Amino acid sequence: MRLSRFPIHTTKETPADAQVISHQLMQRAGYIRKLGAGLYTWMPIGKRVLAKVENIVREEMNNAGAVECFMPSIQPSELWQQSGRWDVMGGELLRLKDRHGAEFCYGPTHEEVIVHTVMQDTRSYKQLPVNYYQIQTKFRDERRPRFGVMRAREFIMKDAYSFHMDAESLETEYQNMRAAYIRIFTRLGVDFRCVKADSGNIGGAKSEEFHVLAGSGEDLLAVAEGGTYAANVEAAETLPCGAAAAATQTATRVETPGKKSCADVAGFLGADIKQMLKCIAVIAEGKFYLLAVRGDREVNEVKVRKLAGLKDYVLATETEIVKTLGSRPGFIGPVLHAGETTASAADIEAFNALIASNSITVIADHEAAALSDFICGANEKGMHYTGMNWGDAIALKPAVVADIRMIAEGDPSPDGVGTIKFYRGIEGGHVFQLGQKYSKAMGFTVLNEQGQATTPEMGCYGVGVSRLVAAVIEQSHDANGICWPDAIAPWRVLVCPIGADKSPAVKEASERLYAELIAAGIEAAIDDRGQRPGSMFADADLIGIPHRVVIGDKGLATQQFEYKHRKGAAAEMIAATLEAVLAKLD
RNA sequence: CGGGGCGUAGCUCAGCUUGGUAGAGCGCUUGCUUCGGGAGCAAGAGGUCGCAGGUUCGAAUCCUGUCGCCCCGACCA
């Protein structure tokens, strides 16, 4: 490619609206231009990189036996009503009406369409398993699009859907896709982890995410040092611990004026925060719950939502807490009122009746259940209990003991091997076992070997193609700009003639090398824009071309080119031949 | 959706408090001199100050509304 005929629009200034480095560099280097919130145009140079990522994904999907198709981005609402998601999806689903008033949505994903399509042609077990994929534009009306193409509203996704007669076949294909994803991320040259994931609201059982490790990542990953366990913290289990030790103290009300957080109370009382019980008041399906974890722990929302009856829980408001417990946030505990509060005797009786009755359920984490002689809120403003024990007459017993806390750094790995360390990651891929959720909802059956109608098992596998471009940059850049790996660089080699307008020798040598590289099948570009050396080098670094060959009179005098790798510290002189340049590319 | 902030030249921003002829840097055009890490000088082009009302002799500036964008918190490739 001749840069004189290719739009390269770089800027020295960083756009004001870009927060993360990949977004800044993609805009500065002219890879993308913003059209609106979460809407980006891929400029020609950016499209080259995007196409390369797409092609790597396509090659690995094809090699893994998946077949490419292409579905409409606009989907009829009927399909979403069949699956039940039309009413479940919130504002994220962009809804449209056509001229007849018929309702549609812009597809945020394609489970409905693929099931609808595949079921039309699939009648027999002999036609399964099969795995369809497409690389296509999706639209999700994100609450808060940000970080450029990393979290755009319109983005490019590779989505694949497989169908199977049984769970074993699904498991086989799931592992096949998982292996394909490992190859994809390896070819992209990124440091990544495959982690156990929560399957979210797409449904289904087993799922893993592929994360590109980066400090700017939005996800927190729990990875075992010295082991193989890796999970998104949302999905990371924690190990049960021992039973509570026998009580050695009796409960004592103590004043803790204005001390609300566990750290404040522990500090005020000179106690270890690990002796504290943290209680979170939540309401689900009209019922009041207290979620109890140790003072230094956090509640894991995803785990709580998996408990029976708590799927749609919300935090209790201060008003609700006052009404139900006679307490305020900061002083909540699984305890009855002692009768020494400013509240009236009747109120206390009412609170205690509520607290003691089934209308309040205590759900304790394993560690919280194992506490003894602990400190907890007294359900009175400014008051806590010390020396409390679950067996105490005024303490409620946990109705449920479950794993509801967030895993923490330093915890033993849930699989028993290694110690947990946290990393940040950018989710670039996700593999799911969906089971029969969609095939059942949409009435998809095929005849098995016995001639009986059977609902197929389904898997789905996504790669955030456009997001990955940004993720690679997050991992591979320096003060001067992007450092592309060869596999997805817009060009592998850039030929930079110095003073070609003045020196016929330079012009001739650089044109010849450029032509030879192209003839040799190397993706090369020549910067024939007539720029001064400084701006030419600055552009080359900013747009991130891996290999740079500078040709000037100085080098040609001794039959030499100058070669520099984008990540190399210094340039070196090499023989002024195609062979010498090719040797550097290997 | 709740909270905070910003809309002035292609880009980054000043001007607004205290109304009075619209500014700088970068970029762009032309000429000359330069030419190995974003050159110098000179001369130019380029903005109905997001939009709509209102106050005023007069509004980028004050008021109201509206639209857009960005940032901080519950979801996802």
PDB file of C-alpha atoms (C1' of nucleotides) in Angstrom, chain A residues 80 84-95 105-106 108 139-143 201, chain B residues 75-76:
ATOM      1  CA  TRP A  80     -38.321 -13.018  21.197  1.00  0.00           C
ATOM      2  CA  GLY A  84     -39.811 -15.250  26.554  1.00  0.00           C
ATOM      3  CA  ARG A  85     -37.078 -12.648  26.319  1.00  0.00           C
ATOM      4  CA  TRP A  86     -39.098  -9.854  24.704  1.00  0.00           C
ATOM      5  CA  ASP A  87     -40.535  -8.895  28.089  1.00  0.00           C
ATOM      6  CA  VAL A  88     -37.494  -9.857  30.144  1.00  0.00           C
ATOM      7  CA  MET A  89     -34.941  -7.786  28.271  1.00  0.00           C
ATOM      8  CA  GLY A  90     -34.872  -4.197  29.397  1.00  0.00           C
ATOM      9  CA  GLY A  91     -33.675  -1.082  27.653  1.00  0.00           C
ATOM     10  CA  GLU A  92     -30.659  -2.915  26.336  1.00  0.00           C
ATOM     11  CA  LEU A  93     -32.830  -4.312  23.563  1.00  0.00           C
ATOM     12  CA  LEU A  94     -33.304  -1.684  20.880  1.00  0.00           C
ATOM     13  CA  ARG A  95     -36.871  -2.015  19.658  1.00  0.00           C
ATOM     14  CA  CYS A 105     -35.464  -5.415  17.527  1.00  0.00           C
ATOM     15  CA  TYR A 106     -31.891  -4.884  16.480  1.00  0.00           C
ATOM     16  CA  PRO A 108     -28.086  -8.068  20.566  1.00  0.00           C
ATOM     17  CA  PHE A 139     -26.405  -3.691  18.951  1.00  0.00           C
ATOM     18  CA  ARG A 140     -26.887  -3.495  22.694  1.00  0.00           C
ATOM     19  CA  ASP A 141     -28.194  -0.262  24.095  1.00  0.00           C
ATOM     20  CA  GLU A 142     -25.720  -0.248  26.980  1.00  0.00           C
ATOM     21  CA  ARG A 143     -26.523   1.754  30.065  1.00  0.00           C
ATOM     22  CA  ASN A 201     -29.109 -14.238  32.072  1.00  0.00           C
TER      23      ASN A 201
ATOM     24  C1'   C B  75     -25.404  -5.494  33.283  1.00  0.00           C
ATOM     25  C1'   C B  76     -22.539  -7.883  29.143  1.00  0.00           C
TER      26        C B  76
END
